[in-house]
Amino acid sequence: MQLDEHLKTLGVSDSLYEVMLACADGIFHIRELVHVGTSGYAGTQNVFGEDQLKLDVASNDILMKQLSGVKSVDFAASEEEEIERRLHIDGEFSVAFDPLDGSSLVDVNFAVGTIIGIYPGGSFIGKKPSQMYSAMVAVYGPRTTLFITVKGKGVHQYVLTDGGFELQKESIQVAEEGKYFAPGNLRACAKNPQYKALVDYWLDNQYTLRYSGGMVPDINHILVKGKGIFTYPGYVDVPLGDLASSPARGDSADSPARGKLRLLYECGPMGFLIIEAGGVASDGVISIMNKPLEQLDQRTPFFAGSKKEVEKALEFFIMR
Ligand code: AHM
Ligand code: MG
């Protein structure tokens, strides 16, 4: 069954259906760029001071263009842009996206992805990820796959074929336990003994490492295998609860206390997928879904995957 037909069987509203299919078309075009495009630097920097690859810029343009063609899209916000754009006044939806996450992995030919969160209309500021109607995440690997969730309607995986996005697996579930670990920001172990102790726990207990350096393929591994944990804590040795205060103690550009991952563009939609599949996604203190969006580029520690694996991981941070 193709994506459009499947969305109908899920009972997705006509207006949300239109936005989701526009995003899927964008993903189709980004995939073409990733597979045949160049990976040179554009010579500009994004709002976070990182070099933008041409593919980032082009992928961003593709999604913005797709969404501009849908009248029900109010605001669109992209990891590659500083401010949210108002595309249509009073649209029913606002869409946030990371057009090409992990783009520094393109030159080494690792998998990369696109992350999209579809919210009610209006500004993103003051909203919470729990308000998302839908999340869509594409993985550009040897094959292009797509995960979608629509609130309360499960997580489903499609694979791109000659005929379009074809349903591959329905109602994906993440088990309570599973010995796969994807430890983001391992550098933080140098300053953060709790994290080092957690990594030792995984090693001592013979967990299997599955880490590519791209959040999308790393979390994709959990969804496809149905178990495991992804972590990306910050750098500083402070209880995670203290990171709620802003700015956090010990924060600096080189070693951000909250790590580098963004709530709106990355952790929100990825967390939504994991939670809808029965897993857990947390900033270390509260569910990622309940974390208020105070800034578009807000960073957050992130722990996601099998329920008991996340709970176990957080014990290391809470007990010390
Ligand atoms: P990006 O949005 O600039 O591509 O950065 C996000 C990516 C994630 O996919 C991944 O988890 C993380 O960067 C890894 O970064 P690092 O290797 O610096 O820890
Ligand atoms: Mg990103």
Coordinates of C-alpha atoms and ligand atoms in Angstrom, one line a residue:
M1 CA 0.0 0.0 0.0
Q2 CA 1.2 3.5 -0.8
L3 CA 1.6 6.3 1.7
D4 CA -1.4 8.3 0.4
E5 CA -3.7 5.4 0.6
H6 CA -2.4 4.3 4.0
L7 CA -2.9 7.8 5.5
K8 CA -6.5 7.6 4.4
T9 CA -6.9 4.2 6.1
L10 CA -5.5 5.8 9.2
G11 CA -8.2 8.4 9.1
V12 CA -5.9 11.4 8.7
S13 CA -7.9 14.6 8.1
D14 CA -7.8 16.0 4.6
S15 CA -5.9 19.1 5.6
L16 CA -3.2 17.2 7.5
Y17 CA -3.0 14.7 4.6
E18 CA -2.2 17.5 2.3
V19 CA 0.6 18.8 4.5
M20 CA 2.1 15.3 5.0
L21 CA 2.1 14.5 1.3
A22 CA 3.7 17.9 0.5
C23 CA 6.5 16.9 3.0
A24 CA 6.8 13.5 1.4
D25 CA 7.3 15.1 -2.0
G26 CA 10.0 17.3 -0.5
I27 CA 11.7 14.2 1.0
F28 CA 11.6 12.6 -2.5
H29 CA 13.4 15.6 -4.0
I30 CA 15.9 15.9 -1.1
R31 CA 16.7 12.2 -1.6
E32 CA 17.6 12.9 -5.3
L33 CA 19.9 15.7 -4.2
V34 CA 21.6 13.5 -1.5
H35 CA 22.2 10.7 -4.0
V36 CA 23.5 12.7 -6.9
G37 CA 24.3 16.2 -5.5
T38 CA 27.6 17.7 -4.5
S39 CA 28.8 18.1 -0.9
G40 CA 30.9 21.3 -1.2
Y41 CA 30.6 24.1 1.3
A42 CA 28.2 26.9 0.5
G43 CA 30.5 29.4 2.2
T44 CA 27.8 30.6 4.6
Q45 CA 27.2 29.8 8.2
N46 CA 23.9 28.9 9.8
V47 CA 22.6 30.6 13.0
F48 CA 24.6 28.2 15.1
G49 CA 27.9 29.2 13.4
E50 CA 28.3 25.9 11.6
D51 CA 29.3 25.7 8.0
Q52 CA 26.4 25.0 5.8
L53 CA 26.7 22.5 3.1
K54 CA 25.1 23.2 -0.2
L55 CA 22.9 20.2 0.4
D56 CA 21.6 21.8 3.6
V57 CA 20.7 25.0 1.7
A58 CA 19.1 23.1 -1.2
S59 CA 17.2 20.8 1.1
N60 CA 15.9 23.7 3.1
D61 CA 14.7 25.4 -0.1
I62 CA 12.9 22.3 -1.2
L63 CA 10.9 22.0 2.0
M64 CA 10.1 25.7 2.2
K65 CA 8.9 25.6 -1.4
Q66 CA 6.7 22.6 -0.8
L67 CA 5.1 24.1 2.3
S68 CA 4.6 27.5 0.6
G69 CA 2.3 25.7 -1.8
V70 CA 0.0 24.5 1.0
K71 CA -2.4 27.2 2.2
S72 CA -3.0 25.6 5.5
V73 CA 0.6 26.1 6.6
D74 CA 1.0 29.1 8.8
F75 CA 4.5 29.2 10.2
A76 CA 7.5 27.2 8.9
A77 CA 10.7 27.0 10.9
S78 CA 13.9 25.4 9.8
E79 CA 17.1 24.5 11.6
E80 CA 18.9 26.3 8.8
E81 CA 17.1 29.6 9.4
E82 CA 17.2 32.1 12.3
I83 CA 13.5 33.1 12.4
E84 CA 10.2 31.4 11.7
R85 CA 8.6 32.3 8.4
R86 CA 5.0 33.1 8.1
L87 CA 3.8 31.4 4.9
H88 CA 0.1 31.9 5.1
I89 CA -1.9 33.9 7.7
D90 CA -4.0 31.8 10.1
G91 CA -3.2 28.5 8.6
E92 CA -4.2 25.4 10.5
F93 CA -0.7 24.1 10.8
S94 CA 2.9 25.2 11.6
V95 CA 5.7 23.0 10.4
A96 CA 9.2 22.8 11.9
F97 CA 12.0 20.8 10.3
D98 CA 15.7 19.9 10.1
P99 CA 16.0 19.5 6.3
L100 CA 19.2 17.5 6.4
D101 CA 20.3 16.3 9.8
G102 CA 23.8 14.9 9.9
S103 CA 24.9 16.6 6.7
S104 CA 28.6 16.5 7.8
L105 CA 28.3 12.8 7.2
V106 CA 27.4 13.1 3.5
D107 CA 31.1 13.3 2.4
V108 CA 31.9 10.0 4.1
N109 CA 28.7 8.5 2.6
F110 CA 27.0 7.7 5.9
A111 CA 23.2 7.8 6.2
V112 CA 21.6 11.2 6.8
G113 CA 18.0 12.2 7.3
T114 CA 15.2 14.8 7.3
I115 CA 13.1 15.5 10.5
I116 CA 9.7 17.2 10.4
G117 CA 7.2 18.1 13.1
I118 CA 3.7 19.3 12.3
Y119 CA 2.1 21.5 14.9
P120 CA -1.1 23.5 15.2
G121 CA -0.9 26.9 13.5
G122 CA 0.7 29.9 15.1
S123 CA 4.2 30.6 16.4
F124 CA 6.2 27.7 17.8
I125 CA 7.3 29.7 20.8
G126 CA 5.3 28.7 23.9
K127 CA 4.2 25.4 22.4
K128 CA 5.2 22.0 23.6
P129 CA 6.2 19.0 21.4
S130 CA 3.1 17.2 22.9
Q131 CA 1.0 19.5 20.7
M132 CA 2.4 17.9 17.5
Y133 CA -0.2 16.3 15.2
S134 CA 2.4 14.4 13.3
A135 CA 6.1 13.7 12.9
M136 CA 7.8 12.5 9.7
V137 CA 11.4 11.3 9.6
A138 CA 13.3 10.2 6.4
V139 CA 16.5 8.1 6.3
Y140 CA 18.7 8.4 3.2
G141 CA 20.8 5.3 3.3
P142 CA 21.3 2.6 0.6
R143 CA 17.5 2.8 0.6
T144 CA 15.3 5.8 1.4
T145 CA 12.8 5.0 4.2
L146 CA 10.2 7.1 5.9
F147 CA 8.7 6.9 9.4
I148 CA 5.5 8.7 10.2
T149 CA 3.4 9.0 13.2
V150 CA 0.1 10.7 13.6
K151 CA -1.0 11.2 17.3
G152 CA -2.7 8.1 18.6
K153 CA -2.3 6.2 15.3
G154 CA 0.9 4.4 15.7
V155 CA 4.3 4.5 14.0
H156 CA 4.6 3.2 10.4
Q157 CA 7.6 2.7 8.1
Y158 CA 7.6 3.1 4.3
V159 CA 10.3 2.4 1.7
L160 CA 10.7 4.4 -1.4
T161 CA 10.1 2.3 -4.5
D162 CA 9.6 3.2 -8.2
G163 CA 5.9 3.7 -7.3
G164 CA 6.4 6.0 -4.3
F165 CA 6.5 5.4 -0.6
E166 CA 5.3 1.9 0.0
L167 CA 4.2 0.7 3.4
Q168 CA 6.9 -1.6 4.8
K169 CA 5.9 -2.1 8.4
E170 CA 2.8 -1.1 10.3
S171 CA 2.5 -0.3 14.0
I172 CA 6.2 -0.3 15.0
Q173 CA 6.8 -1.1 18.7
V174 CA 9.8 -0.5 20.9
A175 CA 10.2 -3.2 23.5
E176 CA 10.8 -2.3 27.2
E177 CA 14.4 -3.6 27.2
G178 CA 17.1 -4.1 24.5
K179 CA 20.8 -4.2 24.6
Y180 CA 21.7 -1.8 21.8
F181 CA 23.3 1.5 22.8
A182 CA 24.0 4.6 20.7
P183 CA 26.0 6.9 22.9
G184 CA 26.0 10.5 21.5
N185 CA 28.5 13.1 22.8
L186 CA 30.9 10.6 24.3
R187 CA 33.3 13.5 24.6
A188 CA 31.2 14.6 27.6
C189 CA 32.6 11.6 29.6
A190 CA 35.8 13.7 30.2
K191 CA 33.8 16.2 32.3
N192 CA 30.8 14.1 33.2
P193 CA 31.7 11.0 35.4
Q194 CA 28.0 10.0 35.5
Y195 CA 28.0 9.5 31.7
K196 CA 31.3 7.5 31.9
A197 CA 29.8 5.3 34.6
L198 CA 26.8 4.6 32.3
V199 CA 29.0 3.7 29.4
D200 CA 30.9 1.3 31.6
Y201 CA 27.6 -0.2 32.6
W202 CA 26.8 -0.9 29.0
L203 CA 30.2 -2.3 28.3
D204 CA 30.2 -4.5 31.4
N205 CA 26.8 -5.9 30.5
Q206 CA 27.7 -6.7 26.9
Y207 CA 25.4 -4.2 25.1
T208 CA 26.0 -3.9 21.4
L209 CA 27.2 -0.6 20.0
R210 CA 25.2 0.8 17.1
Y211 CA 26.3 4.4 16.6
S212 CA 26.8 6.2 13.3
G213 CA 27.0 9.9 14.4
G214 CA 23.7 10.7 12.8
M215 CA 20.8 10.9 15.1
V216 CA 18.3 9.9 12.4
P217 CA 20.0 6.6 11.5
D218 CA 20.9 5.9 15.1
I219 CA 17.2 6.3 16.3
N220 CA 16.1 4.5 13.1
H221 CA 18.0 1.5 14.4
I222 CA 16.0 1.5 17.6
L223 CA 12.7 1.7 15.7
V224 CA 13.6 -1.0 13.2
K225 CA 15.1 -3.5 15.6
G226 CA 12.4 -2.6 18.2
K227 CA 14.8 -1.9 21.1
G228 CA 17.8 0.0 22.4
I229 CA 18.8 3.4 23.7
F230 CA 20.1 6.7 22.2
T231 CA 21.7 9.2 24.5
Y232 CA 23.0 12.8 24.0
P233 CA 23.7 14.4 27.4
G234 CA 25.4 17.8 27.8
Y235 CA 28.9 18.4 29.0
V236 CA 28.8 19.6 32.5
D237 CA 28.8 17.7 35.7
V238 CA 25.6 19.1 37.2
P239 CA 22.4 17.3 38.1
L240 CA 20.1 17.2 35.0
G241 CA 17.4 19.0 37.0
D242 CA 19.7 22.0 37.4
L243 CA 19.8 22.4 33.7
A244 CA 16.2 23.7 33.8
S245 CA 17.7 27.0 35.0
S246 CA 18.9 29.2 32.2
P247 CA 21.8 29.8 31.6
A248 CA 23.1 26.6 33.0
R249 CA 26.2 26.6 35.2
G250 CA 29.3 25.7 33.2
D251 CA 27.7 26.4 29.9
S252 CA 30.0 27.5 27.0
A253 CA 29.9 27.5 23.2
D254 CA 32.5 24.7 23.0
S255 CA 30.9 22.5 25.7
P256 CA 27.2 23.3 25.9
A257 CA 25.6 22.1 29.2
R258 CA 22.6 20.8 27.3
G259 CA 24.5 19.2 24.4
K260 CA 23.9 20.3 20.9
L261 CA 20.6 18.7 19.9
R262 CA 17.6 21.0 19.3
L263 CA 14.2 20.5 20.9
L264 CA 12.1 21.9 18.0
Y265 CA 14.0 20.5 15.1
E266 CA 15.4 17.2 16.3
C267 CA 14.5 15.8 19.7
G268 CA 10.8 16.7 19.6
P269 CA 9.8 14.8 16.4
M270 CA 12.3 11.9 17.1
G271 CA 10.9 11.7 20.7
F272 CA 7.3 11.7 19.4
L273 CA 8.1 8.7 17.2
I274 CA 9.8 6.8 20.0
I275 CA 6.9 7.5 22.4
E276 CA 4.2 6.6 20.0
A277 CA 6.0 3.3 19.5
G278 CA 5.8 2.6 23.2
G279 CA 9.3 3.9 24.2
V280 CA 10.4 6.8 26.3
A281 CA 12.0 10.1 25.4
S282 CA 13.3 12.4 28.1
D283 CA 15.5 15.4 28.7
G284 CA 16.6 13.6 31.9
V285 CA 13.9 15.1 34.1
I286 CA 10.7 15.3 32.1
S287 CA 9.3 13.8 29.0
I288 CA 10.6 15.6 25.9
M289 CA 7.0 16.1 24.9
N290 CA 6.2 18.3 27.9
K291 CA 9.2 20.6 27.5
P292 CA 8.1 24.2 26.6
L293 CA 9.7 25.7 23.5
E294 CA 11.2 28.9 24.7
Q295 CA 13.5 29.5 21.7
L296 CA 13.6 28.1 18.2
D297 CA 17.2 26.9 18.6
Q298 CA 16.7 25.6 22.2
R299 CA 19.1 22.8 23.0
T300 CA 18.3 19.8 25.3
P301 CA 19.9 16.7 26.7
F302 CA 18.2 13.7 25.1
F303 CA 17.6 10.1 26.3
A304 CA 15.3 8.0 24.1
G305 CA 14.4 4.4 23.4
S306 CA 13.3 1.3 25.4
K307 CA 11.6 2.3 28.6
K308 CA 13.7 0.3 31.1
E309 CA 16.9 1.2 29.3
V310 CA 16.2 4.9 29.5
E311 CA 15.1 4.6 33.2
K312 CA 18.4 2.7 34.0
A313 CA 20.5 5.3 32.2
L314 CA 18.9 8.2 34.1
E315 CA 19.6 6.5 37.4
F316 CA 23.3 7.1 36.7
F317 CA 22.6 10.8 36.5
I318 CA 20.2 11.1 39.3
M319 CA 22.0 9.1 42.0
R320 CA 25.2 11.1 42.0
Ligands
AHM1 P1 23.5 18.7 12.6 O1 22.0 19.2 12.8 O2 24.4 19.9 12.5 O3 23.6 17.8 11.5 O4 23.9 18.0 14.0 C1 23.1 17.0 14.6 C2 23.8 15.7 14.5 C3 23.0 14.6 15.0 O5 22.5 13.8 13.9 C4 24.0 13.7 15.8 O6 23.4 13.0 16.8 C5 24.9 14.7 16.3 O7 24.9 15.8 15.4 C6 26.3 14.2 16.4 O8 27.2 15.3 16.7 P2 28.6 15.1 17.4 O9 29.3 14.1 16.5 O10 29.2 16.5 17.3 O11 28.4 14.7 18.8
MG2 MG 20.3 18.7 12.8

